[in-house]
Amino acid sequence: MATSFHVSLGSAQWTLTVALLSGAVATPVLGRLGAGRHRRATILATLAVVVAGSALTVLPLPFAWLLAGRAAQGVGLGLTALMMGVARDHLPEERSAAVIALISVVSIIGAGVGYPLAALLAEFGGVRAAYGLGLVVTAAALLTAWRSMPEAPEGRSAHVDVAGAVVLAAALLLVLFLAGERNLWSRHLAVAAGLAVVAVVLLCVWAVIELRSTTPLVDVRAVRHPAVAGANLAMFVGGIGMYLLLTLITRYAQTPHGAGYGFGLTTFVAGLVLIPFSVLGFVAGKLTPRVRTRIADPLLLAGSAVVVGGGFALFAAARSDLAELFAAMGVLGFGVGGFSAAMPFFHPGRHSQERDFERHELQLRRPQRRVLPGQRHRRPDPRRGHRPRPPLPRRQRLHHRGAGRHRSHGDHDADKPRSRPPTLVRDQPV
């Protein structure tokens, strides 16, 4: 990028930074707009902005216009939360969890597919050709959404905290600018320190605005909850680790042999290293809804963070062979896919009975074994650590059934008149 547009490496890095900045600001704003009845219009307008930004990156315009196009493309990063809302409102409950988990890891899947294709196009057609692929994909997404996106449920309203969005954008812009301009800290330390103070003040002002707003962009009070703070910290550290290791491994793979390390791969071949990252990230996203029924969400997030750390440890210990780079990227993808898929379901202060209810639901969906009548009311042996529970009267069981609670298969059969006991033992679904 720096060579194609004759700019410094620090300036070229803003093609990535500005997209992440606009995505960070657009995510809460689009979340508020999408919470109302205009969710379909919000999604279509956002995709139209992304298409317009993609067109700016393709046209032969100066570098400043390319940055503007990249900023417009970054707005599309806020669509992930809206897609989760669509899945939650319009899909059956038994399917929505799996679809939401898949939406959470779709960016991981796109990295493994998009980067190699973009690198291949950049080698043969230049940077503009690679951005042309993005224009085609986003235009197809806009057409698909226009034809198939349903309307939001009626009776919902949305209000956007404009002041909070503006202050947040200014604060994040200063933070990212100071993080990326190393020369400013070395040559003009006083200016950099002054801008850092301004950024901190803006973040404090933004927090006050959010606390006083009736419809805040971010629920700052919820962030103070230990469970939410821990989840956000895990996601923050995991995101930093993901981008660090992605950049480090791809650059390591392209470093010429003359430097004493690296493999001297082309941009396209180095992009293929991301394929294990996407594949195992997809696998983790598919497994997460099932794993959540067996372990607690904090434990799942912590385990995923440990897996991400394992990717770093593997790369630090073994990187002399290309297969070892593939293995490190696969471990990283599995960890990132795990906590990305678990994060949308994380609720602070969730009561343990609700988790027990979910596990009970899973057991009810599994095949159960029909037993003989004499075995139906057999109680667990107290000597094995099971405490027998006395049976409820029939009237209370019917009351619990009307309240929406599940009864065991044996109690359900006991309420029904039976002409004769079953004579076969076979697996049947409940």
CSV table of C-alpha atoms in Angstrom, one decimal:
chain,number,residue,atom,x,y,z
A,1,MET,CA,0.0,0.0,0.0
A,2,ALA,CA,2.8,2.4,0.9
A,3,THR,CA,4.6,1.7,-2.4
A,4,SER,CA,1.5,1.9,-4.6
A,5,PHE,CA,0.5,5.3,-3.2
A,6,HIS,CA,3.9,6.7,-2.4
A,7,VAL,CA,3.2,7.3,1.2
A,8,SER,CA,4.9,6.3,4.5
A,9,LEU,CA,4.3,3.0,6.2
A,10,GLY,CA,2.6,4.8,9.1
A,11,SER,CA,0.2,6.6,6.7
A,12,ALA,CA,-0.5,3.3,4.9
A,13,GLN,CA,-1.5,1.7,8.2
A,14,TRP,CA,-4.4,4.1,8.5
A,15,THR,CA,-6.2,2.2,5.8
A,16,LEU,CA,-6.8,-0.4,8.4
A,17,THR,CA,-7.0,1.9,11.5
A,18,VAL,CA,-9.6,4.2,10.0
A,19,ALA,CA,-11.9,1.3,9.2
A,20,LEU,CA,-11.7,0.0,12.7
A,21,LEU,CA,-12.3,3.4,14.1
A,22,SER,CA,-15.5,4.0,12.1
A,23,GLY,CA,-16.6,0.5,13.0
A,24,ALA,CA,-16.1,1.1,16.7
A,25,VAL,CA,-18.3,4.3,16.6
A,26,ALA,CA,-20.9,2.8,14.2
A,27,THR,CA,-21.5,-0.3,16.2
A,28,PRO,CA,-23.4,1.3,19.1
A,29,VAL,CA,-25.1,3.8,16.8
A,30,LEU,CA,-26.4,1.2,14.5
A,31,GLY,CA,-27.4,-0.9,17.4
A,32,ARG,CA,-29.7,1.9,18.7
A,33,LEU,CA,-31.1,2.5,15.2
A,34,GLY,CA,-31.6,-1.2,14.6
A,35,ALA,CA,-33.5,-1.6,17.9
A,36,GLY,CA,-36.5,0.3,16.5
A,37,ARG,CA,-38.9,-0.3,13.7
A,38,HIS,CA,-36.5,1.0,11.1
A,39,ARG,CA,-34.1,-1.8,11.3
A,40,ARG,CA,-34.5,-2.9,7.7
A,41,ALA,CA,-33.9,0.7,6.5
A,42,THR,CA,-30.9,1.0,8.8
A,43,ILE,CA,-29.3,-2.2,7.3
A,44,LEU,CA,-29.9,-1.2,3.7
A,45,ALA,CA,-28.6,2.3,4.3
A,46,THR,CA,-25.5,1.0,6.0
A,47,LEU,CA,-24.8,-1.4,3.1
A,48,ALA,CA,-25.3,1.5,0.7
A,49,VAL,CA,-22.6,3.5,2.6
A,50,VAL,CA,-20.3,0.5,2.4
A,51,VAL,CA,-20.8,0.1,-1.3
A,52,ALA,CA,-20.1,3.8,-1.9
A,53,GLY,CA,-16.9,3.5,0.2
A,54,SER,CA,-15.9,0.5,-1.8
A,55,ALA,CA,-16.4,2.5,-5.0
A,56,LEU,CA,-14.0,5.2,-3.7
A,57,THR,CA,-11.3,2.6,-3.0
A,58,VAL,CA,-11.5,1.4,-6.6
A,59,LEU,CA,-11.6,4.7,-8.4
A,60,PRO,CA,-8.2,6.2,-9.4
A,61,LEU,CA,-8.3,9.0,-6.7
A,62,PRO,CA,-5.7,10.4,-4.3
A,63,PHE,CA,-4.8,8.6,-1.1
A,64,ALA,CA,-7.1,10.8,1.0
A,65,TRP,CA,-10.1,9.6,-0.9
A,66,LEU,CA,-8.9,6.0,-0.3
A,67,LEU,CA,-8.9,6.7,3.4
A,68,ALA,CA,-12.5,8.1,3.2
A,69,GLY,CA,-13.6,5.0,1.3
A,70,ARG,CA,-12.0,2.8,4.0
A,71,ALA,CA,-13.8,4.7,6.7
A,72,ALA,CA,-17.1,4.2,4.9
A,73,GLN,CA,-16.3,0.5,4.6
A,74,GLY,CA,-15.7,0.3,8.3
A,75,VAL,CA,-19.2,1.3,9.0
A,76,GLY,CA,-20.2,-2.1,7.9
A,77,LEU,CA,-18.6,-3.6,11.0
A,78,GLY,CA,-21.5,-2.5,13.0
A,79,LEU,CA,-23.9,-4.7,11.0
A,80,THR,CA,-22.9,-7.8,13.1
A,81,ALA,CA,-25.1,-6.8,16.0
A,82,LEU,CA,-28.0,-6.0,13.8
A,83,MET,CA,-27.8,-9.4,12.1
A,84,MET,CA,-27.9,-11.1,15.5
A,85,GLY,CA,-31.1,-9.1,16.3
A,86,VAL,CA,-32.7,-10.3,13.1
A,87,ALA,CA,-31.8,-13.9,13.9
A,88,ARG,CA,-33.2,-13.6,17.4
A,89,ASP,CA,-36.5,-12.1,16.3
A,90,HIS,CA,-37.2,-14.1,13.1
A,91,LEU,CA,-35.8,-17.6,13.7
A,92,PRO,CA,-37.1,-20.3,15.9
A,93,GLU,CA,-35.5,-20.5,19.3
A,94,GLU,CA,-33.8,-23.8,18.6
A,95,ARG,CA,-32.1,-22.4,15.5
A,96,SER,CA,-31.3,-18.8,16.6
A,97,ALA,CA,-28.5,-19.8,19.0
A,98,ALA,CA,-26.6,-21.6,16.3
A,99,VAL,CA,-27.1,-18.9,13.8
A,100,ILE,CA,-26.0,-16.1,16.2
A,101,ALA,CA,-22.9,-18.1,17.0
A,102,LEU,CA,-22.2,-18.4,13.3
A,103,ILE,CA,-22.7,-14.7,12.7
A,104,SER,CA,-20.2,-14.0,15.5
A,105,VAL,CA,-17.4,-15.9,13.7
A,106,VAL,CA,-18.3,-14.9,10.1
A,107,SER,CA,-15.5,-12.3,10.1
A,108,ILE,CA,-13.0,-15.0,11.0
A,109,ILE,CA,-14.2,-17.1,8.1
A,110,GLY,CA,-14.0,-14.1,5.8
A,111,ALA,CA,-10.4,-13.5,6.8
A,112,GLY,CA,-9.3,-16.9,5.7
A,113,VAL,CA,-11.1,-16.6,2.4
A,114,GLY,CA,-10.8,-12.9,1.6
A,115,TYR,CA,-7.2,-12.3,2.4
A,116,PRO,CA,-5.8,-14.9,0.0
A,117,LEU,CA,-8.1,-13.8,-2.8
A,118,ALA,CA,-7.3,-10.1,-2.3
A,119,ALA,CA,-3.6,-10.9,-2.2
A,120,LEU,CA,-3.9,-12.9,-5.5
A,121,LEU,CA,-5.7,-10.0,-7.2
A,122,ALA,CA,-3.2,-7.5,-5.8
A,123,GLU,CA,-0.3,-9.5,-7.2
A,124,PHE,CA,-1.8,-9.6,-10.7
A,125,GLY,CA,-4.0,-6.5,-10.9
A,126,GLY,CA,-2.7,-4.1,-8.2
A,127,VAL,CA,-4.4,-2.8,-5.1
A,128,ARG,CA,-7.4,-1.4,-6.9
A,129,ALA,CA,-8.2,-4.8,-8.2
A,130,ALA,CA,-8.2,-6.2,-4.7
A,131,TYR,CA,-10.6,-3.5,-3.6
A,132,GLY,CA,-12.7,-4.3,-6.6
A,133,LEU,CA,-13.4,-7.7,-5.1
A,134,GLY,CA,-14.8,-5.9,-2.0
A,135,LEU,CA,-17.0,-3.8,-4.2
A,136,VAL,CA,-18.5,-6.8,-5.9
A,137,VAL,CA,-19.1,-8.6,-2.6
A,138,THR,CA,-20.7,-5.6,-0.8
A,139,ALA,CA,-23.0,-4.9,-3.8
A,140,ALA,CA,-24.2,-8.5,-3.7
A,141,ALA,CA,-24.8,-8.2,0.0
A,142,LEU,CA,-26.9,-5.1,-0.6
A,143,LEU,CA,-29.0,-6.7,-3.3
A,144,THR,CA,-29.5,-9.8,-1.1
A,145,ALA,CA,-30.6,-7.7,1.9
A,146,TRP,CA,-33.0,-5.6,-0.2
A,147,ARG,CA,-34.7,-8.8,-1.4
A,148,SER,CA,-34.8,-10.8,1.8
A,149,MET,CA,-34.4,-8.7,4.9
A,150,PRO,CA,-37.6,-8.7,7.0
A,151,GLU,CA,-39.1,-5.8,8.8
A,152,ALA,CA,-38.6,-5.3,12.5
A,153,PRO,CA,-41.4,-6.2,14.9
A,154,GLU,CA,-44.0,-3.4,15.4
A,155,GLY,CA,-44.2,-1.2,18.5
A,156,ARG,CA,-40.5,-0.5,18.9
A,157,SER,CA,-38.9,2.9,19.0
A,158,ALA,CA,-35.2,3.9,18.9
A,159,HIS,CA,-33.4,7.1,19.9
A,160,VAL,CA,-29.7,7.8,19.2
A,161,ASP,CA,-27.5,9.6,21.6
A,162,VAL,CA,-25.9,11.9,19.0
A,163,ALA,CA,-23.8,13.8,21.5
A,164,GLY,CA,-22.4,10.6,23.0
A,165,ALA,CA,-21.6,9.3,19.5
A,166,VAL,CA,-19.7,12.5,18.5
A,167,VAL,CA,-17.6,12.6,21.7
A,168,LEU,CA,-16.8,8.9,21.5
A,169,ALA,CA,-15.7,9.3,17.9
A,170,ALA,CA,-13.4,12.2,18.8
A,171,ALA,CA,-11.9,10.3,21.8
A,172,LEU,CA,-11.2,7.1,19.9
A,173,LEU,CA,-9.7,9.1,17.0
A,174,LEU,CA,-7.2,10.7,19.4
A,175,VAL,CA,-6.4,7.4,21.1
A,176,LEU,CA,-5.7,5.6,17.8
A,177,PHE,CA,-3.8,8.6,16.4
A,178,LEU,CA,-1.5,8.6,19.4
A,179,ALA,CA,-1.1,4.9,19.3
A,180,GLY,CA,0.0,4.9,15.7
A,181,GLU,CA,2.2,8.0,15.6
A,182,ARG,CA,5.5,7.0,17.2
A,183,ASN,CA,7.4,9.9,15.7
A,184,LEU,CA,5.1,12.3,17.5
A,185,TRP,CA,6.1,10.9,20.9
A,186,SER,CA,9.8,11.0,20.1
A,187,ARG,CA,10.0,14.5,18.5
A,188,HIS,CA,7.1,16.4,20.1
A,189,LEU,CA,6.5,14.8,23.5
A,190,ALA,CA,4.7,17.8,24.9
A,191,VAL,CA,2.2,17.8,22.1
A,192,ALA,CA,1.6,14.1,22.4
A,193,ALA,CA,1.1,14.3,26.1
A,194,GLY,CA,-1.4,17.2,25.7
A,195,LEU,CA,-3.4,15.2,23.2
A,196,ALA,CA,-3.4,12.2,25.5
A,197,VAL,CA,-4.9,14.4,28.3
A,198,VAL,CA,-7.5,15.7,25.9
A,199,ALA,CA,-8.4,12.1,24.9
A,200,VAL,CA,-8.8,11.1,28.6
A,201,VAL,CA,-11.0,14.1,29.3
A,202,LEU,CA,-13.2,13.3,26.3
A,203,LEU,CA,-13.6,9.7,27.5
A,204,CYS,CA,-14.7,11.0,30.9
A,205,VAL,CA,-17.1,13.5,29.3
A,206,TRP,CA,-18.5,10.7,27.2
A,207,ALA,CA,-19.0,8.5,30.3
A,208,VAL,CA,-20.9,11.3,32.1
A,209,ILE,CA,-23.1,11.8,29.0
A,210,GLU,CA,-23.9,8.1,28.9
A,211,LEU,CA,-24.7,7.9,32.6
A,212,ARG,CA,-27.2,10.8,32.2
A,213,SER,CA,-28.8,9.7,29.0
A,214,THR,CA,-32.0,7.7,29.1
A,215,THR,CA,-31.0,5.8,25.9
A,216,PRO,CA,-27.2,5.5,26.1
A,217,LEU,CA,-25.1,4.1,23.3
A,218,VAL,CA,-23.3,1.9,25.9
A,219,ASP,CA,-24.7,0.9,29.3
A,220,VAL,CA,-21.8,2.2,31.3
A,221,ARG,CA,-23.4,1.0,34.6
A,222,ALA,CA,-23.5,-2.6,33.3
A,223,VAL,CA,-19.8,-2.4,32.4
A,224,ARG,CA,-19.0,-2.0,36.1
A,225,HIS,CA,-20.5,-5.4,36.8
A,226,PRO,CA,-17.6,-7.8,37.5
A,227,ALA,CA,-18.9,-10.4,35.0
A,228,VAL,CA,-19.3,-7.9,32.2
A,229,ALA,CA,-16.0,-6.3,33.0
A,230,GLY,CA,-14.3,-9.7,32.9
A,231,ALA,CA,-16.0,-10.6,29.6
A,232,ASN,CA,-15.0,-7.3,28.0
A,233,LEU,CA,-11.5,-7.6,29.2
A,234,ALA,CA,-11.2,-11.1,27.8
A,235,MET,CA,-12.6,-9.9,24.4
A,236,PHE,CA,-10.2,-6.9,24.4
A,237,VAL,CA,-7.2,-9.0,25.2
A,238,GLY,CA,-8.2,-11.7,22.7
A,239,GLY,CA,-8.7,-9.1,20.0
A,240,ILE,CA,-5.3,-7.6,20.6
A,241,GLY,CA,-3.8,-11.1,20.5
A,242,MET,CA,-5.6,-11.9,17.3
A,243,TYR,CA,-4.4,-8.9,15.4
A,244,LEU,CA,-0.8,-9.2,16.8
A,245,LEU,CA,-0.4,-12.8,15.9
A,246,LEU,CA,-2.1,-12.4,12.5
A,247,THR,CA,0.2,-9.6,11.6
A,248,LEU,CA,3.3,-11.2,13.1
A,249,ILE,CA,2.9,-14.6,11.4
A,250,THR,CA,2.0,-13.2,7.9
A,251,ARG,CA,5.0,-10.8,8.1
A,252,TYR,CA,7.2,-13.6,9.3
A,253,ALA,CA,6.1,-15.8,6.4
A,254,GLN,CA,7.0,-13.1,3.9
A,255,THR,CA,10.4,-12.1,5.4
A,256,PRO,CA,13.2,-13.1,3.0
A,257,HIS,CA,15.6,-15.9,4.1
A,258,GLY,CA,18.5,-13.4,4.0
A,259,ALA,CA,17.2,-11.8,7.2
A,260,GLY,CA,18.1,-15.0,9.2
A,261,TYR,CA,14.4,-16.0,9.7
A,262,GLY,CA,11.2,-16.2,7.6
A,263,PHE,CA,10.2,-18.1,4.5
A,264,GLY,CA,10.3,-15.5,1.8
A,265,LEU,CA,6.7,-16.3,0.7
A,266,THR,CA,4.7,-14.2,-1.7
A,267,THR,CA,1.7,-12.2,-0.5
A,268,PHE,CA,-0.7,-14.8,-1.9
A,269,VAL,CA,1.0,-17.8,-0.3
A,270,ALA,CA,1.4,-15.9,3.0
A,271,GLY,CA,-2.4,-15.3,2.9
A,272,LEU,CA,-3.0,-19.0,2.7
A,273,VAL,CA,-1.6,-19.3,6.2
A,274,LEU,CA,-4.8,-17.8,7.4
A,275,ILE,CA,-6.9,-20.7,6.2
A,276,PRO,CA,-6.4,-22.8,9.3
A,277,PHE,CA,-7.4,-19.7,11.3
A,278,SER,CA,-10.8,-19.5,9.5
A,279,VAL,CA,-11.5,-23.3,9.4
A,280,LEU,CA,-10.9,-23.9,13.1
A,281,GLY,CA,-12.6,-20.6,14.0
A,282,PHE,CA,-15.7,-21.9,12.2
A,283,VAL,CA,-15.5,-25.2,14.0
A,284,ALA,CA,-15.3,-23.5,17.4
A,285,GLY,CA,-18.3,-21.3,16.4
A,286,LYS,CA,-20.3,-24.5,15.7
A,287,LEU,CA,-19.3,-26.2,18.9
A,288,THR,CA,-19.8,-23.3,21.2
A,289,PRO,CA,-23.7,-23.5,21.5
A,290,ARG,CA,-23.4,-27.2,22.6
A,291,VAL,CA,-20.5,-26.5,25.0
A,292,ARG,CA,-22.5,-23.7,26.7
A,293,THR,CA,-25.0,-26.3,27.9
A,294,ARG,CA,-22.3,-28.1,29.8
A,295,ILE,CA,-20.0,-25.4,31.3
A,296,ALA,CA,-20.5,-21.9,32.5
A,297,ASP,CA,-20.0,-18.9,30.3
A,298,PRO,CA,-17.1,-17.4,32.3
A,299,LEU,CA,-15.3,-20.7,32.2
A,300,LEU,CA,-15.9,-20.9,28.4
A,301,LEU,CA,-14.4,-17.4,27.9
A,302,ALA,CA,-11.4,-18.2,30.1
A,303,GLY,CA,-10.8,-21.4,28.3
A,304,SER,CA,-10.9,-19.7,24.9
A,305,ALA,CA,-8.5,-17.1,26.2
A,306,VAL,CA,-6.1,-19.8,27.2
A,307,VAL,CA,-6.4,-21.4,23.8
A,308,VAL,CA,-5.4,-18.0,22.2
A,309,GLY,CA,-2.4,-17.9,24.6
A,310,GLY,CA,-1.6,-21.4,23.4
A,311,GLY,CA,-1.3,-20.0,19.8
A,312,PHE,CA,1.3,-17.5,21.0
A,313,ALA,CA,3.2,-20.1,22.9
A,314,LEU,CA,3.2,-22.5,19.9
A,315,PHE,CA,4.6,-19.8,17.6
A,316,ALA,CA,7.2,-18.7,20.2
A,317,ALA,CA,8.4,-22.3,20.6
A,318,ALA,CA,8.2,-23.7,17.1
A,319,ARG,CA,8.4,-21.6,13.9
A,320,SER,CA,11.2,-23.3,11.9
A,321,ASP,CA,8.7,-25.0,9.6
A,322,LEU,CA,5.8,-23.7,7.6
A,323,ALA,CA,3.5,-26.4,9.1
A,324,GLU,CA,4.2,-25.0,12.5
A,325,LEU,CA,2.9,-21.6,11.4
A,326,PHE,CA,-0.3,-23.3,10.1
A,327,ALA,CA,-0.7,-25.0,13.5
A,328,ALA,CA,-0.2,-21.8,15.4
A,329,MET,CA,-2.8,-20.0,13.2
A,330,GLY,CA,-5.3,-22.9,13.7
A,331,VAL,CA,-4.9,-22.8,17.5
A,332,LEU,CA,-5.4,-19.0,17.4
A,333,GLY,CA,-8.5,-19.4,15.2
A,334,PHE,CA,-10.1,-21.9,17.5
A,335,GLY,CA,-9.6,-19.7,20.6
A,336,VAL,CA,-10.9,-16.5,18.9
A,337,GLY,CA,-13.8,-18.4,17.4
A,338,GLY,CA,-14.7,-19.7,20.8
A,339,PHE,CA,-15.0,-16.5,22.7
A,340,SER,CA,-16.4,-14.6,19.7
A,341,ALA,CA,-19.3,-17.1,19.5
A,342,ALA,CA,-19.8,-17.2,23.3
A,343,MET,CA,-19.9,-13.4,23.8
A,344,PRO,CA,-23.4,-12.7,22.4
A,345,PHE,CA,-24.9,-15.1,24.9
A,346,PHE,CA,-23.1,-13.7,28.0
A,347,HIS,CA,-25.5,-12.3,30.5
A,348,PRO,CA,-24.2,-10.9,33.9
A,349,GLY,CA,-25.8,-12.2,37.0
A,350,ARG,CA,-27.5,-15.1,35.3
A,351,HIS,CA,-29.2,-17.3,37.8
A,352,SER,CA,-27.9,-20.8,38.1
A,353,GLN,CA,-31.5,-22.2,37.9
A,354,GLU,CA,-31.7,-20.8,34.4
A,355,ARG,CA,-28.6,-22.6,33.4
A,356,ASP,CA,-30.0,-25.8,35.0
A,357,PHE,CA,-33.2,-25.3,33.0
A,358,GLU,CA,-31.2,-25.1,29.7
A,359,ARG,CA,-29.3,-28.3,30.6
A,360,HIS,CA,-32.6,-30.0,31.4
A,361,GLU,CA,-34.0,-28.9,28.0
A,362,LEU,CA,-31.0,-30.5,26.3
A,363,GLN,CA,-31.6,-33.7,28.1
A,364,LEU,CA,-35.3,-33.7,27.0
A,365,ARG,CA,-34.3,-33.3,23.4
A,366,ARG,CA,-32.1,-36.4,23.6
A,367,PRO,CA,-33.5,-39.9,23.0
A,368,GLN,CA,-34.8,-41.4,26.2
A,369,ARG,CA,-35.1,-45.0,27.1
A,370,ARG,CA,-38.6,-46.4,27.9
A,371,VAL,CA,-38.4,-48.8,30.8
A,372,LEU,CA,-40.8,-51.3,32.4
A,373,PRO,CA,-43.4,-50.1,34.8
A,374,GLY,CA,-41.6,-51.5,37.8
A,375,GLN,CA,-38.6,-49.4,37.0
A,376,ARG,CA,-40.4,-46.2,36.5
A,377,HIS,CA,-40.4,-45.0,40.1
A,378,ARG,CA,-37.1,-46.4,41.1
A,379,ARG,CA,-35.2,-43.8,43.2
A,380,PRO,CA,-31.5,-43.1,43.2
A,381,ASP,CA,-29.4,-44.8,45.9
A,382,PRO,CA,-28.6,-42.3,48.7
A,383,ARG,CA,-25.3,-44.1,49.3
A,384,ARG,CA,-24.1,-43.0,45.9
A,385,GLY,CA,-24.5,-39.3,46.7
A,386,HIS,CA,-28.0,-38.8,45.3
A,387,ARG,CA,-30.7,-37.4,47.6
A,388,PRO,CA,-34.2,-38.8,46.7
A,389,ARG,CA,-36.8,-36.2,46.1
A,390,PRO,CA,-40.4,-37.0,47.3
A,391,PRO,CA,-43.0,-37.0,44.5
A,392,LEU,CA,-45.3,-34.0,44.2
A,393,PRO,CA,-49.1,-34.5,44.4
A,394,ARG,CA,-50.8,-34.8,41.1
A,395,ARG,CA,-52.5,-31.3,41.4
A,396,GLN,CA,-49.2,-29.6,42.0
A,397,ARG,CA,-47.7,-31.5,39.0
A,398,LEU,CA,-50.5,-30.2,36.8
A,399,HIS,CA,-50.0,-26.7,38.1
A,400,HIS,CA,-46.3,-26.8,37.3
A,401,ARG,CA,-47.2,-28.1,33.8
A,402,GLY,CA,-49.5,-25.1,33.2
A,403,ALA,CA,-46.7,-22.7,34.3
A,404,GLY,CA,-44.5,-24.0,31.6
A,405,ARG,CA,-42.2,-26.2,33.6
A,406,HIS,CA,-41.1,-29.6,32.3
A,407,ARG,CA,-41.9,-32.8,34.0
A,408,SER,CA,-40.0,-36.0,33.8
A,409,HIS,CA,-41.0,-38.6,31.3
A,410,GLY,CA,-42.1,-41.0,34.0
A,411,ASP,CA,-44.4,-38.5,35.7
A,412,HIS,CA,-46.0,-37.7,32.3
A,413,ASP,CA,-46.7,-41.3,31.6
A,414,ALA,CA,-48.0,-41.9,35.2
A,415,ASP,CA,-50.8,-39.3,34.6
A,416,LYS,CA,-52.1,-41.1,31.5
A,417,PRO,CA,-54.4,-44.1,31.7
A,418,ARG,CA,-52.6,-47.3,30.6
A,419,SER,CA,-54.3,-50.3,29.2
A,420,ARG,CA,-51.2,-52.5,29.6
A,421,PRO,CA,-47.5,-52.0,30.3
A,422,PRO,CA,-45.1,-51.8,27.3
A,423,THR,CA,-43.3,-55.0,26.5
A,424,LEU,CA,-40.4,-53.6,24.5
A,425,VAL,CA,-37.4,-51.6,25.5
A,426,ARG,CA,-36.4,-49.2,22.8
A,427,ASP,CA,-35.1,-45.7,22.2
A,428,GLN,CA,-37.8,-43.1,21.6
A,429,PRO,CA,-37.5,-39.3,21.6
A,430,VAL,CA,-39.4,-37.4,24.2
